[in-house]
Short mmCIF file of C-alpha atoms in Angstrom, two decimals:
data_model
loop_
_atom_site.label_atom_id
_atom_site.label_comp_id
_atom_site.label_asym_id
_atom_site.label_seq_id
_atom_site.Cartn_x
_atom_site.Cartn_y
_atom_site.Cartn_z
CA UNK A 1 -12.53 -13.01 -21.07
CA UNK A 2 -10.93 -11.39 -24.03
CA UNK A 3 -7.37 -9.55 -23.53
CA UNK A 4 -8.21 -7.07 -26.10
CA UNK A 5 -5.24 -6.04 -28.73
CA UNK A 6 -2.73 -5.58 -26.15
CA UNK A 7 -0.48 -8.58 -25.66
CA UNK A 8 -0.49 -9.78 -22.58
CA UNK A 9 2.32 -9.69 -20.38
CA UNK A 10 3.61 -10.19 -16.53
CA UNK A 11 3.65 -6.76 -16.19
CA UNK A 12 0.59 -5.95 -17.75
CA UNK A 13 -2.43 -4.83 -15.03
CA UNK A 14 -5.11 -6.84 -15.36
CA UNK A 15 -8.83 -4.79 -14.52
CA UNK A 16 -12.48 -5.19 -14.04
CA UNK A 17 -14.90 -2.70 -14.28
CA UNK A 18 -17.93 -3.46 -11.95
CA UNK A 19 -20.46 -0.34 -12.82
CA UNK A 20 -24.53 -0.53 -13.51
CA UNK A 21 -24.42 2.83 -15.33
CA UNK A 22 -23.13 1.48 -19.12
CA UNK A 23 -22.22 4.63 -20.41
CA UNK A 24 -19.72 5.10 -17.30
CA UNK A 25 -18.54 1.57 -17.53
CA UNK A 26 -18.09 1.86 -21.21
CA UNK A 27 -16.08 5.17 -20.87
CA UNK A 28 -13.82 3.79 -18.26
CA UNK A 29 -13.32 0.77 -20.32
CA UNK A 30 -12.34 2.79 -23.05
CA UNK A 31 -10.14 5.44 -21.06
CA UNK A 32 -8.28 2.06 -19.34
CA UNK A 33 -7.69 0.24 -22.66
CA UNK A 34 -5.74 3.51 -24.39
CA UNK A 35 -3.65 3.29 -21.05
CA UNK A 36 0.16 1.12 -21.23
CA UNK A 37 0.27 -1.68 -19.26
CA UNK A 38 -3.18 -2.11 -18.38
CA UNK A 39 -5.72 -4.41 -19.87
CA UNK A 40 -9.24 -4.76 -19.49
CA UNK A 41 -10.04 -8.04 -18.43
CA UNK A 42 -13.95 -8.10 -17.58
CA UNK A 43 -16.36 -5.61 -16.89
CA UNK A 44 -20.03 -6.80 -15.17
CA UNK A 45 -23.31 -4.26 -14.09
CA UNK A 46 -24.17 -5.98 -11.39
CA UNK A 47 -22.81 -8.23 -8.19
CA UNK A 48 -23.91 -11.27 -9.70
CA UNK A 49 -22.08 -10.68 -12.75
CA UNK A 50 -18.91 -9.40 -10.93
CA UNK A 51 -18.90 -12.65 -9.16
CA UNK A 52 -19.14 -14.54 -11.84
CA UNK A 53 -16.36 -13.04 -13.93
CA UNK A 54 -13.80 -11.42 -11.63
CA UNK A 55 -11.45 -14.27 -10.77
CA UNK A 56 -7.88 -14.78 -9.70
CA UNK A 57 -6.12 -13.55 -12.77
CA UNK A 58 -7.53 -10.26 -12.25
CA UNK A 59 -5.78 -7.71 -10.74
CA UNK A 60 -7.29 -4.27 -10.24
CA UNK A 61 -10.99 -3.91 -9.59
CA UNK A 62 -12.98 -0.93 -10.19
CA UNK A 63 -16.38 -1.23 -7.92
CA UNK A 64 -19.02 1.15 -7.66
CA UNK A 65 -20.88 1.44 -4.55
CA UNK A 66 -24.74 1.61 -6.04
CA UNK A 67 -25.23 -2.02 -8.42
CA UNK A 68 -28.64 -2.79 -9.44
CA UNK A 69 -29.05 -6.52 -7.41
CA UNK A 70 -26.88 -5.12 -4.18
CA UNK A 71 -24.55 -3.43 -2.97
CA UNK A 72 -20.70 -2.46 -4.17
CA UNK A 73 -19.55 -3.25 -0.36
CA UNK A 74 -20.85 -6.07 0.04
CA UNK A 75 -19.69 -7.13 -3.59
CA UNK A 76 -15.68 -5.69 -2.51
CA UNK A 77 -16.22 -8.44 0.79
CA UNK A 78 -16.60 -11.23 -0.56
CA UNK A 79 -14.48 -10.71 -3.77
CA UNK A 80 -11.76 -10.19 -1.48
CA UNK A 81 -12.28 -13.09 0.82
CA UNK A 82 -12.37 -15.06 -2.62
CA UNK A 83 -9.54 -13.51 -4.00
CA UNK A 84 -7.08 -12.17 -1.56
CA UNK A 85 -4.36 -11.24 -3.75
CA UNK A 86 -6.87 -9.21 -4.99
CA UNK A 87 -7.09 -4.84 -5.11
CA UNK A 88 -10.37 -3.22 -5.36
CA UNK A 89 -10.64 0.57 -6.34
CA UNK A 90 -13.97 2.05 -5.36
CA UNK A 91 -15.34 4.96 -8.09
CA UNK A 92 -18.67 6.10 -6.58
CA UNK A 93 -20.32 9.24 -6.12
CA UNK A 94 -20.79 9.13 -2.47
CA UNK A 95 -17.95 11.28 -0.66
CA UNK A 96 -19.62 10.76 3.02
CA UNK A 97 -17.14 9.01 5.90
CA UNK A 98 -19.65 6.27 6.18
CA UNK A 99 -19.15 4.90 2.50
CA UNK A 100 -15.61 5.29 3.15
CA UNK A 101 -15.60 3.60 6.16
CA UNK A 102 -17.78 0.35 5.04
CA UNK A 103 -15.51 0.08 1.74
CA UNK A 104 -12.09 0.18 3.54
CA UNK A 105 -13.64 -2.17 6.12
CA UNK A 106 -15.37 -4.34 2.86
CA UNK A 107 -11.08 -4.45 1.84
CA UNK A 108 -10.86 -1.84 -0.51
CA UNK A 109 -7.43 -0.78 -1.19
CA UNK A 110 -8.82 3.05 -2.60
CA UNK A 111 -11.88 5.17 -3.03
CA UNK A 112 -12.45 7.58 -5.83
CA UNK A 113 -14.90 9.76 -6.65
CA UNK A 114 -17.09 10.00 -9.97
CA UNK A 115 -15.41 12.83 -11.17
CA UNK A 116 -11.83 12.66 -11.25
CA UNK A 117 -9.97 13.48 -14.30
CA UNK A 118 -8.23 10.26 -16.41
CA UNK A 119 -4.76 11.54 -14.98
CA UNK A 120 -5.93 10.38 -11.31
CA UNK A 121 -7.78 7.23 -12.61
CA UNK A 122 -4.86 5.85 -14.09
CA UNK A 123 -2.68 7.26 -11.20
CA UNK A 124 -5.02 5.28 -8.62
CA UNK A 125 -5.57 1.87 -10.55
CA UNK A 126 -1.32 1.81 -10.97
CA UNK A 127 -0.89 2.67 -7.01
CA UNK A 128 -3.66 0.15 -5.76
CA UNK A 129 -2.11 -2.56 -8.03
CA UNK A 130 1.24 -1.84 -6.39
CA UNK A 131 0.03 -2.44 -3.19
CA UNK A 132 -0.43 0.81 -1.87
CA UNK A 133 -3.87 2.47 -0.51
CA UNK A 134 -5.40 5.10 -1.87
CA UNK A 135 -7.99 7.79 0.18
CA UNK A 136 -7.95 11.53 0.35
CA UNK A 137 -5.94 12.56 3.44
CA UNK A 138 -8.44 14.66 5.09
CA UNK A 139 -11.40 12.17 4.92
CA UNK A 140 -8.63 9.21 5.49
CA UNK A 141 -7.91 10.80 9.00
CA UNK A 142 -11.58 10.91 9.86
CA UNK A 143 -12.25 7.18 8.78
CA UNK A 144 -9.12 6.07 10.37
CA UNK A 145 -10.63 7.78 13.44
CA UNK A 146 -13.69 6.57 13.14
CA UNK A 147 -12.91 2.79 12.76
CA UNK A 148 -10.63 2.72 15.75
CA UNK A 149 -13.36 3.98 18.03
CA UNK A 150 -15.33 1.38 16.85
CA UNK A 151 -12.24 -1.74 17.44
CA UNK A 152 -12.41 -0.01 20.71
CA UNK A 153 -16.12 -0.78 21.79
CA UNK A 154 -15.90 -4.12 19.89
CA UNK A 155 -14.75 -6.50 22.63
CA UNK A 156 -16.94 -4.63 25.58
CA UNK A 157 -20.09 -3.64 24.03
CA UNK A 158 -22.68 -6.47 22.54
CA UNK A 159 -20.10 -9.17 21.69
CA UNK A 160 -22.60 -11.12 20.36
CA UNK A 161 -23.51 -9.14 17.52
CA UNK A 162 -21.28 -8.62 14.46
CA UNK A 163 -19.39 -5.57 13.42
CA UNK A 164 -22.21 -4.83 10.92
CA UNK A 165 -25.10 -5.67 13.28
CA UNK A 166 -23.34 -3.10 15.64
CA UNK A 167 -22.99 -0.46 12.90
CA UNK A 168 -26.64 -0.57 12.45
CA UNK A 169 -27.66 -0.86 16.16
CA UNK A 170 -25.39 2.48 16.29
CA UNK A 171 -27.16 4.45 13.35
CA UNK A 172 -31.12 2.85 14.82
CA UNK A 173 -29.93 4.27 18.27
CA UNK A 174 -29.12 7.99 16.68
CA UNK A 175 -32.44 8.08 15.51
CA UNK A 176 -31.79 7.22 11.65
CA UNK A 177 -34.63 4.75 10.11
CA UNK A 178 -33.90 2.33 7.50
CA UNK A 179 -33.67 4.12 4.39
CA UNK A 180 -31.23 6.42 5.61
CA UNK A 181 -29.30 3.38 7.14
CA UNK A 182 -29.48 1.95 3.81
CA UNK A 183 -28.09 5.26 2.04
CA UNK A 184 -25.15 5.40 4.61
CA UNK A 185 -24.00 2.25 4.73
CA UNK A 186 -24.82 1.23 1.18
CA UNK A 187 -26.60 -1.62 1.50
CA UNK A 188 -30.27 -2.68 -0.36
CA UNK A 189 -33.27 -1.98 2.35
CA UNK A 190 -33.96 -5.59 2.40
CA UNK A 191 -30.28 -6.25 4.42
CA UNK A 192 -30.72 -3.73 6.63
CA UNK A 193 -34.27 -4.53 7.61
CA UNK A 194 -32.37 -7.99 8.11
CA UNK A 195 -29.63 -6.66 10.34
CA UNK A 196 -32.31 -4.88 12.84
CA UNK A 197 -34.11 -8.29 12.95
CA UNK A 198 -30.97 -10.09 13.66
CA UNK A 199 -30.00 -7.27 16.10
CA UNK A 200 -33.74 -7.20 18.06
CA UNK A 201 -33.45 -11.31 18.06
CA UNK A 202 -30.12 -11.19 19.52
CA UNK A 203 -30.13 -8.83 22.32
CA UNK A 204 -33.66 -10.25 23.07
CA UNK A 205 -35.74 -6.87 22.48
CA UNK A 206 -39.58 -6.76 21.44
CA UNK A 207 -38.90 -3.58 18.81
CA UNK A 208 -36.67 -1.00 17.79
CA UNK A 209 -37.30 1.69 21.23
CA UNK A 210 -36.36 -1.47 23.23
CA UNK A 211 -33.28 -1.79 21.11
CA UNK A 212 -32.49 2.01 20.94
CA UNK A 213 -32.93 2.09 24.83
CA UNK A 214 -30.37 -0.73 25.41
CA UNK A 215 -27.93 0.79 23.20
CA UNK A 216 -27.95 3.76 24.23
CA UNK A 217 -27.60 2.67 28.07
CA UNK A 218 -24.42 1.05 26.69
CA UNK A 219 -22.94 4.03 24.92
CA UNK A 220 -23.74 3.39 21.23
CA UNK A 221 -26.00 5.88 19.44
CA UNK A 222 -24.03 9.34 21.20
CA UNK A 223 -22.12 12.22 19.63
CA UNK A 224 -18.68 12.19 20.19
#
Protein backbone atom coordinates (compact mmCIF):
# COMPACT_ATOMS: atom_id res chain seq x y z
CA UNK A 1 0.00 0.00 0.00
CA UNK A 2 1.34 3.40 -0.77
CA UNK A 3 1.12 6.25 2.09
CA UNK A 4 0.71 8.86 -0.46
CA UNK A 5 2.76 12.35 0.12
CA UNK A 6 1.80 12.68 3.60
CA UNK A 7 4.41 11.40 6.03
CA UNK A 8 3.32 9.04 8.06
CA UNK A 9 2.96 9.44 11.59
CA UNK A 10 1.41 7.84 15.02
CA UNK A 11 -1.14 10.17 14.84
CA UNK A 12 -1.90 9.98 11.40
CA UNK A 13 -5.50 7.96 10.57
CA UNK A 14 -4.94 5.34 8.54
CA UNK A 15 -8.29 4.55 5.90
CA UNK A 16 -9.70 2.22 3.39
CA UNK A 17 -12.18 2.92 1.06
CA UNK A 18 -14.26 -0.26 0.22
CA UNK A 19 -16.82 1.15 -2.68
CA UNK A 20 -17.82 -0.68 -6.25
CA UNK A 21 -18.94 2.67 -7.70
CA UNK A 22 -15.17 4.19 -8.85
CA UNK A 23 -16.18 7.53 -9.32
CA UNK A 24 -17.48 7.60 -5.52
CA UNK A 25 -14.47 5.77 -4.31
CA UNK A 26 -12.21 7.99 -6.26
CA UNK A 27 -13.92 11.20 -4.89
CA UNK A 28 -13.74 10.05 -1.35
CA UNK A 29 -10.20 9.14 -1.85
CA UNK A 30 -9.51 12.41 -3.01
CA UNK A 31 -11.72 14.44 -0.41
CA UNK A 32 -9.77 12.10 2.52
CA UNK A 33 -6.24 12.70 1.16
CA UNK A 34 -6.66 16.86 1.22
CA UNK A 35 -7.78 16.12 4.92
CA UNK A 36 -4.73 16.54 8.05
CA UNK A 37 -4.00 13.62 9.69
CA UNK A 38 -5.57 11.17 7.59
CA UNK A 39 -4.04 8.98 4.99
CA UNK A 40 -5.38 6.79 2.52
CA UNK A 41 -4.10 3.52 2.96
CA UNK A 42 -6.07 1.12 0.43
CA UNK A 43 -9.12 1.38 -1.33
CA UNK A 44 -10.78 -2.15 -2.99
CA UNK A 45 -14.44 -2.47 -5.19
CA UNK A 46 -15.26 -5.45 -3.99
CA UNK A 47 -15.19 -7.95 -0.69
CA UNK A 48 -12.60 -9.94 -2.10
CA UNK A 49 -10.41 -7.12 -2.62
CA UNK A 50 -11.20 -5.51 0.82
CA UNK A 51 -10.08 -8.70 2.31
CA UNK A 52 -7.21 -8.87 0.71
CA UNK A 53 -5.88 -5.40 1.41
CA UNK A 54 -7.44 -4.08 4.62
CA UNK A 55 -5.12 -5.38 7.33
CA UNK A 56 -4.08 -4.49 10.83
CA UNK A 57 -2.35 -1.24 10.17
CA UNK A 58 -5.46 0.18 8.98
CA UNK A 59 -7.48 2.14 10.96
CA UNK A 60 -10.71 3.61 9.66
CA UNK A 61 -12.78 1.72 7.13
CA UNK A 62 -15.20 3.17 4.85
CA UNK A 63 -17.70 0.15 3.62
CA UNK A 64 -20.50 0.42 1.43
CA UNK A 65 -23.34 -1.81 1.86
CA UNK A 66 -24.00 -2.88 -2.08
CA UNK A 67 -20.23 -4.57 -3.48
CA UNK A 68 -20.36 -6.33 -6.67
CA UNK A 69 -19.23 -10.20 -5.29
CA UNK A 70 -21.37 -9.68 -1.78
CA UNK A 71 -22.39 -7.90 0.57
CA UNK A 72 -20.84 -4.71 2.71
CA UNK A 73 -22.23 -6.55 6.05
CA UNK A 74 -21.04 -9.42 5.63
CA UNK A 75 -17.61 -7.84 4.44
CA UNK A 76 -17.75 -5.33 8.05
CA UNK A 77 -18.12 -9.19 9.99
CA UNK A 78 -15.52 -10.72 9.21
CA UNK A 79 -13.07 -7.73 8.83
CA UNK A 80 -13.81 -7.12 12.28
CA UNK A 81 -13.46 -10.58 13.66
CA UNK A 82 -10.00 -10.36 11.71
CA UNK A 83 -9.12 -7.18 12.89
CA UNK A 84 -10.62 -6.18 16.13
CA UNK A 85 -8.86 -3.09 16.79
CA UNK A 86 -10.43 -2.28 13.83
CA UNK A 87 -13.43 0.81 13.04
CA UNK A 88 -15.64 0.46 10.13
CA UNK A 89 -17.73 3.52 8.85
CA UNK A 90 -20.62 2.46 6.67
CA UNK A 91 -21.43 5.20 3.57
CA UNK A 92 -24.43 3.62 1.76
CA UNK A 93 -27.49 4.84 0.37
CA UNK A 94 -29.86 2.75 2.26
CA UNK A 95 -31.38 4.83 5.32
CA UNK A 96 -33.95 1.83 6.33
CA UNK A 97 -33.59 0.40 10.25
CA UNK A 98 -32.85 -2.94 8.81
CA UNK A 99 -29.43 -1.89 7.11
CA UNK A 100 -28.75 -0.16 10.22
CA UNK A 101 -29.47 -2.84 12.28
CA UNK A 102 -27.37 -5.71 10.30
CA UNK A 103 -24.27 -3.17 10.08
CA UNK A 104 -24.15 -2.27 13.84
CA UNK A 105 -24.74 -5.99 14.51
CA UNK A 106 -21.88 -6.83 11.42
CA UNK A 107 -19.54 -4.27 14.15
CA UNK A 108 -19.78 -1.15 12.56
CA UNK A 109 -18.78 1.65 14.68
CA UNK A 110 -21.06 4.40 12.25
CA UNK A 111 -23.40 4.61 9.34
CA UNK A 112 -23.54 7.42 6.89
CA UNK A 113 -25.45 8.17 4.20
CA UNK A 114 -24.39 8.86 0.43
CA UNK A 115 -24.93 12.32 0.65
CA UNK A 116 -23.41 14.02 3.41
CA UNK A 117 -21.37 17.01 2.88
CA UNK A 118 -17.18 16.59 3.34
CA UNK A 119 -17.63 18.54 6.77
CA UNK A 120 -19.56 15.34 8.25
CA UNK A 121 -17.30 12.79 6.40
CA UNK A 122 -14.33 13.96 7.94
CA UNK A 123 -16.25 14.66 11.24
CA UNK A 124 -17.40 10.82 11.24
CA UNK A 125 -14.07 9.03 10.05
CA UNK A 126 -12.14 11.31 13.11
CA UNK A 127 -15.03 10.22 15.77
CA UNK A 128 -15.14 6.42 14.70
CA UNK A 129 -11.28 6.35 14.84
CA UNK A 130 -11.52 7.73 18.37
CA UNK A 131 -13.56 5.14 19.47
CA UNK A 132 -16.77 6.60 19.51
CA UNK A 133 -20.07 5.43 17.47
CA UNK A 134 -21.61 7.22 15.12
CA UNK A 135 -25.72 6.86 14.03
CA UNK A 136 -28.36 9.49 13.70
CA UNK A 137 -30.22 9.72 17.04
CA UNK A 138 -33.64 9.19 15.84
CA UNK A 139 -32.95 6.01 13.74
CA UNK A 140 -30.23 4.99 16.61
CA UNK A 141 -33.22 4.77 19.13
CA UNK A 142 -35.23 2.61 16.79
CA UNK A 143 -32.26 0.13 16.06
CA UNK A 144 -31.30 0.11 19.62
CA UNK A 145 -34.95 -0.90 20.11
CA UNK A 146 -35.10 -3.15 17.70
CA UNK A 147 -31.98 -5.30 18.53
CA UNK A 148 -32.92 -5.66 22.16
CA UNK A 149 -36.25 -7.22 21.27
CA UNK A 150 -34.48 -9.50 19.33
CA UNK A 151 -31.53 -10.49 22.50
CA UNK A 152 -34.81 -10.92 24.15
CA UNK A 153 -36.37 -13.85 22.02
CA UNK A 154 -32.82 -15.21 21.43
CA UNK A 155 -32.46 -17.68 24.31
CA UNK A 156 -36.40 -18.86 24.19
CA UNK A 157 -37.32 -18.97 20.66
CA UNK A 158 -35.45 -21.56 18.08
CA UNK A 159 -32.09 -21.80 19.89
CA UNK A 160 -30.88 -23.80 17.38
CA UNK A 161 -30.81 -21.45 14.67
CA UNK A 162 -28.42 -18.48 14.46
CA UNK A 163 -29.14 -14.84 14.93
CA UNK A 164 -29.17 -14.50 11.10
CA UNK A 165 -31.16 -17.69 10.40
CA UNK A 166 -33.72 -16.11 12.91
CA UNK A 167 -33.68 -12.71 11.17
CA UNK A 168 -34.73 -14.38 8.06
CA UNK A 169 -37.22 -16.90 9.58
CA UNK A 170 -38.72 -13.43 11.02
CA UNK A 171 -38.91 -11.47 7.59
CA UNK A 172 -40.24 -15.31 5.60
CA UNK A 173 -42.90 -15.38 8.48
CA UNK A 174 -44.16 -11.53 7.67
CA UNK A 175 -44.76 -12.54 4.35
CA UNK A 176 -41.52 -10.96 2.59
CA UNK A 177 -39.95 -13.40 -0.26
CA UNK A 178 -36.41 -13.50 -1.00
CA UNK A 179 -35.60 -10.59 -2.95
CA UNK A 180 -37.01 -8.32 -0.58
CA UNK A 181 -35.14 -10.28 2.24
CA UNK A 182 -32.16 -9.78 0.22
CA UNK A 183 -32.80 -5.86 -0.19
CA UNK A 184 -33.37 -5.54 3.66
CA UNK A 185 -30.85 -7.29 5.03
CA UNK A 186 -28.26 -6.71 2.33
CA UNK A 187 -27.18 -9.79 1.50
CA UNK A 188 -26.70 -11.47 -2.38
CA UNK A 189 -30.01 -13.78 -3.13
CA UNK A 190 -27.83 -16.75 -3.20
CA UNK A 191 -27.23 -16.37 0.99
CA UNK A 192 -30.50 -15.86 1.70
CA UNK A 193 -31.92 -18.67 -0.37
CA UNK A 194 -29.13 -20.46 1.85
CA UNK A 195 -30.38 -19.22 5.18
CA UNK A 196 -34.18 -20.49 4.41
CA UNK A 197 -32.59 -23.88 3.50
CA UNK A 198 -30.61 -23.97 6.60
CA UNK A 199 -33.69 -22.64 8.51
CA UNK A 200 -36.38 -25.41 6.79
CA UNK A 201 -33.45 -28.22 7.53
CA UNK A 202 -33.17 -27.18 11.00
CA UNK A 203 -36.53 -26.85 12.42
CA UNK A 204 -37.37 -29.99 10.31
CA UNK A 205 -40.11 -28.31 7.91
CA UNK A 206 -41.01 -29.64 4.27
CA UNK A 207 -41.29 -25.74 2.79
CA UNK A 208 -41.57 -22.28 3.57
CA UNK A 209 -45.78 -22.33 4.87
CA UNK A 210 -44.51 -25.11 7.22
CA UNK A 211 -41.80 -22.77 8.36
CA UNK A 212 -44.00 -19.57 8.39
CA UNK A 213 -46.63 -21.62 10.43
CA UNK A 214 -44.09 -22.66 13.13
CA UNK A 215 -42.82 -19.28 13.49
CA UNK A 216 -45.50 -17.65 13.74
CA UNK A 217 -47.01 -20.13 16.51
CA UNK A 218 -43.83 -19.04 18.34
CA UNK A 219 -44.21 -15.31 18.04
CA UNK A 220 -41.78 -14.37 15.23
CA UNK A 221 -43.24 -12.83 12.06
CA UNK A 222 -45.95 -10.22 14.24
CA UNK A 223 -46.22 -6.44 14.41
CA UNK A 224 -45.23 -5.03 17.44
Amino acid sequence: MSAGTKSSTTSSIRVAVVDDHPVFRLGMVALLSTLDGMEVAAQASSVAEALDVVDGDVDVVLMDLELGDGSGVDATRRLVERHPALRVLVVTMHEDDESLVASVRAGARGYLVKGADPGEVERAVRAVANGEVILGAAVAARAMSFMAASRRMEPTVFPELTDREREVLDLVARGYDNASISRRLVLSPKTVRNHVSNVLAKLGVPDRPAAIVRARDAGLGLDT
